[in-house]
């Protein structure tokens, strides 16, 4: 997405340049170490934005046909295919009409030969992603599709492109390096905030992650989009027109000079700007890279670029223009300056994933798939090992492709870019996003449902006697995480018109339970094995479901671990962790705890409550609920739950989108809603704990220089610590957080002068330990290209009901990464209970486990078949038995160790591979038990063969 607003014509630079121009239109360029400008052609494809995703698939496939045609006609042609998904879409369409075989090998060979020649480069990344929103295992697989192409066709690429998004978490550097990618290029669109101060003066640099993995990174950044810089900022091609305006970029940004400068003069203005920028920043190398791309630009534009380069090189000897690929540039810089290239470690998430808060119900389904697909994979791996059932690799491949599609940087239900989108394509785009994440979630749920059922299925050798009592139904509780768990389970009655009367564990011991307001039995299952299950049984009888929670007086709740007190307005006055002897809530914070903050545009506003809030408390055997009802409001319900046996307090907030005020009263397109959580921690030494894909970042310490600092996106847990005490927040649907002083919290007096938005004026150190959880960014109108402004009743078509946001809170002393990591994962992957026809043969079993608390098994799967085959099997009746599996381990606390891994089969051999499973790094000698040596923060991909 190329943002084209907020630019000033470079008038002063132009006047200065013109004073230096000779009568022949040749300028004396600024003195600079730069002698060669490498210009890197490509085209930027948003997976959405101007058209729905499915329409973009077709457009991207057509563009590759043009790449092939022009490259075969022009030996000097250079091009980079920005994303692997584009090649995937092209390959789907390469089928001869007369052939039963799936691929046109001759046509495919034409593209492959161009890639092998180095004239066409393929990025190793699936796409330009909202990486800080992506799931942890999803991120691990970002290069899988490229490796499949590499192994199938013998191509080789060492560079990943990530354009538009202005920054990424450190885990991206770790992932790329572990996948065999040496270089990374990003055109960081900085129309909102900065990317990093390291550009332009200190690029390229080795971007290093906490585990020591690193890639050589080039960052171009700018508020015109950055990846468009050669075309729209440095004017290195004065012939190609901007695809959105059909005008020359120079004329767009310098209207007073439009038509008054020759082609070479236009280029000289741009090159002067380029040299001045890099000189000012202290750039020291004799070559520089500039990105030549635009949104959906055609490969034919490179012919214009080549013409411009020839014109320039005929007029100037002091600086030459070279049309090239990024690997050519990187190899030149490494070869000449390798020892001088600096290394920087740090987080610089561009935080564009905030856009996904526009459609919180769609994004919640995406987050659900992120977490539950790996749990389903581990379940099916256990069935493949123990039951010899074929692993449904195709289902999981489809699920991850759906995740990638939504998690690409255009993915979110939205109201479009003003005057760019037409009305019906905009509506269709939103329908497709609902369908994409809905399919990912439903397919994941079905895999879990069928897999859990298969656990209990008897084999033909088992002798199972019929149950004596039809009212007692077996239950299997599946634990999708790699540690034993004691946690809450919610289970509806086994049939309509029945109610649960008793729950027993496998030993026959009666388990206490409550019945909540929805009619589900709520109980605590104890010590459910790691990535395994425990068997229970439920007895039911006909009758109406009646809640066991009884109304008690007051506005407070308490158990042995916590006490919670409420304010009269329904906000939280106190959460006290009695075992830690800590008060969690700062009652004097900027906003009350669990208060809903509305921001109109960039100004704080009010949330209307037409009816006085009602607070009630209900208590049962195991749980106590505080309910806050706010009738006829946009924030109708809060439910706070304390479980007697759990070390957390849960809060469920519900928003009613039909009650949101109409947006636009502040000359704004969007209103934003946040839940405020002020914590009782000292601001002295205060640090943010960002729970990421692989570890906790400690901010601001772990930021790259100049990285954007106003907000953060997290995987499962956000935390604060002052070095002595900590506050922990696990979260399910919401994921984006804004720091205090970076969001307006007080309503300005009427008529007061307009101020800079708080996101540009906030700063570290933070003034207090309050965090604002972005729930939703609401837009109700779109300015369309075809019919003008339209009301948009929903950006999540087909999704109805309230928006739900669930959190869990706990206090701690000195920050404990193990407790925090497990708390976040436990909350996001609840124990899953399911009725089965018969009980399993074993009453409990853990399929996979590790012996160290600071290591998680993040994935168990079959070895990826990284080859496109294209032929029909000659033995279709007998499915192959899976014997080679991948177990992925993550050390998340910064403590290396030897890890013992338990699997449900005898291991014949084992080896450590790279992240994409296609390179064996070393053999693992200890296989009984399987023992893996891990470095701090390492992601270890272990290949095992079972007997």
PDB file of N, CA and C in Angstrom, residues 140 170-171 174-175 178 209-213 345 693-698 702 815 817 821 854-855 889-897 934-940:
ATOM      1  N   UNK A 140       7.230 -19.465  11.877  1.00  0.00           N
ATOM      2  CA  UNK A 140       8.267 -20.451  11.592  1.00  0.00           C
ATOM      3  C   UNK A 140       8.172 -20.999  10.173  1.00  0.00           C
ATOM      4  N   UNK A 170      12.139  -9.004  16.453  1.00  0.00           N
ATOM      5  CA  UNK A 170      13.415  -9.713  16.304  1.00  0.00           C
ATOM      6  C   UNK A 170      13.253 -11.151  15.848  1.00  0.00           C
ATOM      7  N   UNK A 171      12.143 -11.761  16.175  1.00  0.00           N
ATOM      8  CA  UNK A 171      11.927 -13.156  15.793  1.00  0.00           C
ATOM      9  C   UNK A 171      11.968 -13.346  14.286  1.00  0.00           C
ATOM     10  N   UNK A 174      15.552 -14.056  13.393  1.00  0.00           N
ATOM     11  CA  UNK A 174      15.865 -15.418  13.822  1.00  0.00           C
ATOM     12  C   UNK A 174      15.285 -16.429  12.852  1.00  0.00           C
ATOM     13  N   UNK A 175      14.018 -16.228  12.467  1.00  0.00           N
ATOM     14  CA  UNK A 175      13.344 -17.164  11.571  1.00  0.00           C
ATOM     15  C   UNK A 175      14.003 -17.213  10.199  1.00  0.00           C
ATOM     16  N   UNK A 178      17.447 -18.925  10.307  1.00  0.00           N
ATOM     17  CA  UNK A 178      17.305 -20.368  10.538  1.00  0.00           C
ATOM     18  C   UNK A 178      16.688 -21.078   9.346  1.00  0.00           C
ATOM     19  N   UNK A 209      19.068 -11.345  16.305  1.00  0.00           N
ATOM     20  CA  UNK A 209      18.026 -11.694  17.274  1.00  0.00           C
ATOM     21  C   UNK A 209      18.663 -12.168  18.577  1.00  0.00           C
ATOM     22  N   UNK A 210      17.837 -12.414  19.577  1.00  0.00           N
ATOM     23  CA  UNK A 210      18.356 -12.807  20.894  1.00  0.00           C
ATOM     24  C   UNK A 210      19.072 -14.147  20.869  1.00  0.00           C
ATOM     25  N   UNK A 211      18.721 -15.008  19.921  1.00  0.00           N
ATOM     26  CA  UNK A 211      19.370 -16.315  19.849  1.00  0.00           C
ATOM     27  C   UNK A 211      20.673 -16.278  19.057  1.00  0.00           C
ATOM     28  N   UNK A 212      21.079 -15.082  18.603  1.00  0.00           N
ATOM     29  CA  UNK A 212      22.312 -14.947  17.847  1.00  0.00           C
ATOM     30  C   UNK A 212      22.145 -15.073  16.353  1.00  0.00           C
ATOM     31  N   UNK A 213      20.988 -15.507  15.870  1.00  0.00           N
ATOM     32  CA  UNK A 213      20.743 -15.567  14.428  1.00  0.00           C
ATOM     33  C   UNK A 213      20.672 -14.153  13.866  1.00  0.00           C
ATOM     34  N   UNK A 345      21.146  -5.421  17.421  1.00  0.00           N
ATOM     35  CA  UNK A 345      20.115  -6.318  17.945  1.00  0.00           C
ATOM     36  C   UNK A 345      18.959  -5.470  18.442  1.00  0.00           C
ATOM     37  N   UNK A 693       6.907 -14.096  19.759  1.00  0.00           N
ATOM     38  CA  UNK A 693       6.842 -15.439  19.200  1.00  0.00           C
ATOM     39  C   UNK A 693       7.758 -16.418  19.923  1.00  0.00           C
ATOM     40  N   UNK A 694       8.918 -15.924  20.427  1.00  0.00           N
ATOM     41  CA  UNK A 694       9.949 -16.836  20.902  1.00  0.00           C
ATOM     42  C   UNK A 694      10.501 -16.484  22.272  1.00  0.00           C
ATOM     43  N   UNK A 695      10.221 -15.291  22.760  1.00  0.00           N
ATOM     44  CA  UNK A 695      10.765 -14.848  24.037  1.00  0.00           C
ATOM     45  C   UNK A 695      10.053 -13.573  24.450  1.00  0.00           C
ATOM     46  N   UNK A 696      10.441 -13.050  25.596  1.00  0.00           N
ATOM     47  CA  UNK A 696       9.938 -11.759  26.048  1.00  0.00           C
ATOM     48  C   UNK A 696      10.966 -10.682  25.707  1.00  0.00           C
ATOM     49  N   UNK A 697      10.513  -9.646  25.001  1.00  0.00           N
ATOM     50  CA  UNK A 697      11.335  -8.450  24.833  1.00  0.00           C
ATOM     51  C   UNK A 697      11.130  -7.561  26.044  1.00  0.00           C
ATOM     52  N   UNK A 698      12.207  -6.880  26.446  1.00  0.00           N
ATOM     53  CA  UNK A 698      12.145  -5.940  27.569  1.00  0.00           C
ATOM     54  C   UNK A 698      12.329  -4.535  26.988  1.00  0.00           C
ATOM     55  N   UNK A 702      15.161  -3.164  24.523  1.00  0.00           N
ATOM     56  CA  UNK A 702      15.363  -4.011  23.352  1.00  0.00           C
ATOM     57  C   UNK A 702      14.941  -3.366  22.043  1.00  0.00           C
ATOM     58  N   UNK A 815      10.121 -10.637  37.803  1.00  0.00           N
ATOM     59  CA  UNK A 815       9.509 -11.259  36.641  1.00  0.00           C
ATOM     60  C   UNK A 815      10.037 -12.669  36.419  1.00  0.00           C
ATOM     61  N   UNK A 817       9.861 -15.503  33.684  1.00  0.00           N
ATOM     62  CA  UNK A 817       9.417 -15.759  32.310  1.00  0.00           C
ATOM     63  C   UNK A 817       8.693 -17.085  32.140  1.00  0.00           C
ATOM     64  N   UNK A 821       5.076 -17.068  30.546  1.00  0.00           N
ATOM     65  CA  UNK A 821       4.900 -17.763  29.268  1.00  0.00           C
ATOM     66  C   UNK A 821       3.780 -18.795  29.364  1.00  0.00           C
ATOM     67  N   UNK A 854      11.505 -24.291  30.933  1.00  0.00           N
ATOM     68  CA  UNK A 854      11.757 -23.135  30.073  1.00  0.00           C
ATOM     69  C   UNK A 854      11.763 -23.483  28.589  1.00  0.00           C
ATOM     70  N   UNK A 855      11.322 -24.681  28.250  1.00  0.00           N
ATOM     71  CA  UNK A 855      11.267 -25.126  26.863  1.00  0.00           C
ATOM     72  C   UNK A 855       9.855 -25.578  26.546  1.00  0.00           C
ATOM     73  N   UNK A 889      11.156 -27.300  19.137  1.00  0.00           N
ATOM     74  CA  UNK A 889      11.323 -26.879  20.527  1.00  0.00           C
ATOM     75  C   UNK A 889      11.683 -25.399  20.580  1.00  0.00           C
ATOM     76  N   UNK A 890      11.172 -24.712  21.596  1.00  0.00           N
ATOM     77  CA  UNK A 890      11.498 -23.300  21.787  1.00  0.00           C
ATOM     78  C   UNK A 890      11.961 -23.062  23.216  1.00  0.00           C
ATOM     79  N   UNK A 891      13.217 -22.580  23.364  1.00  0.00           N
ATOM     80  CA  UNK A 891      13.693 -22.124  24.672  1.00  0.00           C
ATOM     81  C   UNK A 891      13.337 -20.647  24.770  1.00  0.00           C
ATOM     82  N   UNK A 892      12.547 -20.248  25.766  1.00  0.00           N
ATOM     83  CA  UNK A 892      11.994 -18.899  25.794  1.00  0.00           C
ATOM     84  C   UNK A 892      12.466 -18.052  26.964  1.00  0.00           C
ATOM     85  N   UNK A 893      13.265 -18.603  27.868  1.00  0.00           N
ATOM     86  CA  UNK A 893      13.640 -17.868  29.080  1.00  0.00           C
ATOM     87  C   UNK A 893      15.106 -17.447  29.106  1.00  0.00           C
ATOM     88  N   UNK A 894      15.868 -17.793  28.077  1.00  0.00           N
ATOM     89  CA  UNK A 894      17.268 -17.390  28.040  1.00  0.00           C
ATOM     90  C   UNK A 894      18.197 -18.284  28.832  1.00  0.00           C
ATOM     91  N   UNK A 895      17.819 -19.557  29.008  1.00  0.00           N
ATOM     92  CA  UNK A 895      18.642 -20.493  29.767  1.00  0.00           C
ATOM     93  C   UNK A 895      18.854 -21.761  28.937  1.00  0.00           C
ATOM     94  N   UNK A 896      20.055 -21.948  28.448  1.00  0.00           N
ATOM     95  CA  UNK A 896      20.362 -23.153  27.700  1.00  0.00           C
ATOM     96  C   UNK A 896      20.359 -24.377  28.589  1.00  0.00           C
ATOM     97  N   UNK A 897      20.144 -25.550  27.987  1.00  0.00           N
ATOM     98  CA  UNK A 897      20.097 -26.781  28.778  1.00  0.00           C
ATOM     99  C   UNK A 897      20.053 -27.975  27.841  1.00  0.00           C
ATOM    100  N   UNK A 934      20.267 -27.351  23.847  1.00  0.00           N
ATOM    101  CA  UNK A 934      19.693 -26.108  23.342  1.00  0.00           C
ATOM    102  C   UNK A 934      20.413 -24.902  23.913  1.00  0.00           C
ATOM    103  N   UNK A 935      20.627 -23.907  23.057  1.00  0.00           N
ATOM    104  CA  UNK A 935      21.192 -22.631  23.465  1.00  0.00           C
ATOM    105  C   UNK A 935      20.080 -21.729  23.996  1.00  0.00           C
ATOM    106  N   UNK A 936      20.447 -20.664  24.721  1.00  0.00           N
ATOM    107  CA  UNK A 936      19.428 -19.699  25.143  1.00  0.00           C
ATOM    108  C   UNK A 936      18.648 -19.148  23.950  1.00  0.00           C
ATOM    109  N   UNK A 937      17.356 -19.145  24.067  1.00  0.00           N
ATOM    110  CA  UNK A 937      16.406 -18.608  23.093  1.00  0.00           C
ATOM    111  C   UNK A 937      16.378 -19.380  21.763  1.00  0.00           C
ATOM    112  N   UNK A 938      16.988 -20.534  21.715  1.00  0.00           N
ATOM    113  CA  UNK A 938      17.069 -21.264  20.460  1.00  0.00           C
ATOM    114  C   UNK A 938      15.727 -21.886  20.085  1.00  0.00           C
ATOM    115  N   UNK A 939      15.440 -21.878  18.779  1.00  0.00           N
ATOM    116  CA  UNK A 939      14.369 -22.689  18.211  1.00  0.00           C
ATOM    117  C   UNK A 939      15.029 -23.903  17.575  1.00  0.00           C
ATOM    118  N   UNK A 940      14.780 -25.079  18.110  1.00  0.00           N
ATOM    119  CA  UNK A 940      15.421 -26.306  17.627  1.00  0.00           C
ATOM    120  C   UNK A 940      14.397 -27.137  16.865  1.00  0.00           C
TER     121      UNK A 940
END
